[in-house]
XYZ file of N, CA and C in Angstrom:
144
model
N 0.869 -1.177 0.010
C -0.022 -0.037 0.004
C 0.860 1.209 -0.004
N 0.463 2.259 -0.675
C 1.199 3.475 -0.628
C 0.626 4.344 0.513
N 1.478 5.302 0.855
C 1.191 6.167 2.067
C -0.102 6.988 1.902
N -0.404 7.654 0.794
C -1.660 8.496 0.770
C -2.921 7.578 0.913
N -2.894 6.412 0.377
C -4.033 5.532 0.516
C -4.229 5.130 1.970
N -3.175 4.807 2.636
C -3.206 4.433 4.047
C -3.742 5.605 4.938
N -3.294 6.811 4.650
C -3.715 8.019 5.371
C -5.225 8.192 5.168
N -5.702 8.070 3.931
C -7.069 8.202 3.614
C -7.943 7.151 4.314
N -7.430 5.971 4.365
C -8.170 4.844 5.034
C -8.252 5.155 6.557
N -7.137 5.588 7.157
C -7.219 5.963 8.623
C -8.175 7.058 8.841
N -8.258 8.046 7.953
C -9.143 9.172 8.092
C -10.623 8.649 8.075
N -10.946 7.738 7.152
C -12.233 7.170 7.051
C -12.607 6.388 8.297
N -11.691 5.613 8.795
C -11.937 4.891 10.069
C -12.182 5.805 11.212
N -11.376 6.841 11.368
C -11.592 7.808 12.438
C -12.945 8.465 12.320
N -13.318 8.812 11.102
C -14.633 9.459 10.872
C -15.781 8.514 11.275
N -15.638 7.289 10.891
C -16.667 6.270 11.246
C -16.796 6.072 12.770
N -15.609 6.013 13.375
C -15.583 5.805 14.863
C -16.145 7.006 15.551
N -15.885 8.251 15.032
C -16.479 9.421 15.644
C -17.965 9.456 15.522
N -18.473 9.013 14.344
C -19.915 9.037 14.126
C -20.571 7.960 15.099
N -19.971 6.823 15.266
C -20.536 5.866 16.202
C -20.492 6.367 17.622
N -19.397 7.039 17.984
C -19.341 7.693 19.307
C -20.356 8.746 19.519
N -20.630 9.508 18.508
C -21.624 10.605 18.623
C -23.035 10.043 18.706
N -23.296 8.958 17.964
C -24.588 8.299 17.999
C -24.813 7.679 19.431
N -23.802 7.047 19.991
C -23.920 6.452 21.318
C -24.165 7.526 22.378
N -23.419 8.658 22.279
C -23.566 9.725 23.221
C -24.979 10.337 23.160
N -25.420 10.542 21.941
C -26.767 11.084 21.720
C -27.851 10.140 22.259
N -27.681 8.824 22.109
C -28.622 7.860 22.606
C -28.633 7.924 24.136
N -27.535 8.042 24.751
C -27.453 8.095 26.265
C -28.160 9.330 26.759
N -27.956 10.449 26.078
C -28.597 11.719 26.517
C -30.091 11.665 26.307
N -30.559 11.095 25.153
C -31.982 10.961 24.992
C -32.598 9.978 25.901
N -31.924 8.972 26.332
C -32.446 8.006 27.325
C -32.555 8.680 28.674
N -31.577 9.507 29.026
C -31.661 10.215 30.282
C -32.794 11.189 30.359
N -33.001 11.941 29.250
C -34.112 12.850 29.163
C -35.446 12.098 29.240
N -35.575 10.958 28.585
C -36.741 10.148 28.606
C -37.077 9.738 30.059
N -36.005 9.301 30.784
C -36.212 8.856 32.166
C -36.608 10.054 33.066
N -36.090 11.198 32.805
C -36.528 12.402 33.548
C -37.958 12.727 33.336
N -38.390 12.624 32.079
C -39.801 12.926 31.747
C -40.749 11.912 32.324
N -40.390 10.638 32.252
C -41.262 9.617 32.851
C -41.283 9.825 34.390
N -40.179 10.089 35.002
C -40.198 10.348 36.412
C -41.117 11.473 36.828
N -41.066 12.539 36.063
C -41.903 13.696 36.296
C -43.405 13.367 36.153
N -43.693 12.553 35.078
C -45.082 12.202 34.805
C -45.680 11.307 35.914
N -44.846 10.431 36.433
C -45.344 9.479 37.462
C -45.084 9.907 38.883
N -44.632 11.124 39.053
C -44.523 11.767 40.382
C -43.215 11.508 41.104
N -42.283 10.943 40.506
C -40.990 10.773 41.216
C -40.211 12.037 41.094
N -39.654 12.504 42.206
C -38.844 13.720 42.105
C -37.408 13.435 41.909
N -36.557 14.424 41.859
C -35.124 14.207 41.622
C -34.457 13.495 42.754
N -35.067 13.549 43.985
C -34.465 12.884 45.126
C -34.741 11.424 45.130
N -35.648 10.928 44.331
C -36.028 9.461 44.343
C -35.006 8.686 43.741
């Protein structure tokens, strides 16, 4: 393999890994918000 091809491949892998990380982080935040909303609807406070 030549060096420019290897650099491009590494860049694509890093981009894909970043996208997966962002999706995971977004999912965690949305799950946390969902839990907060459900707790509010069913009467549980932040202390519970």
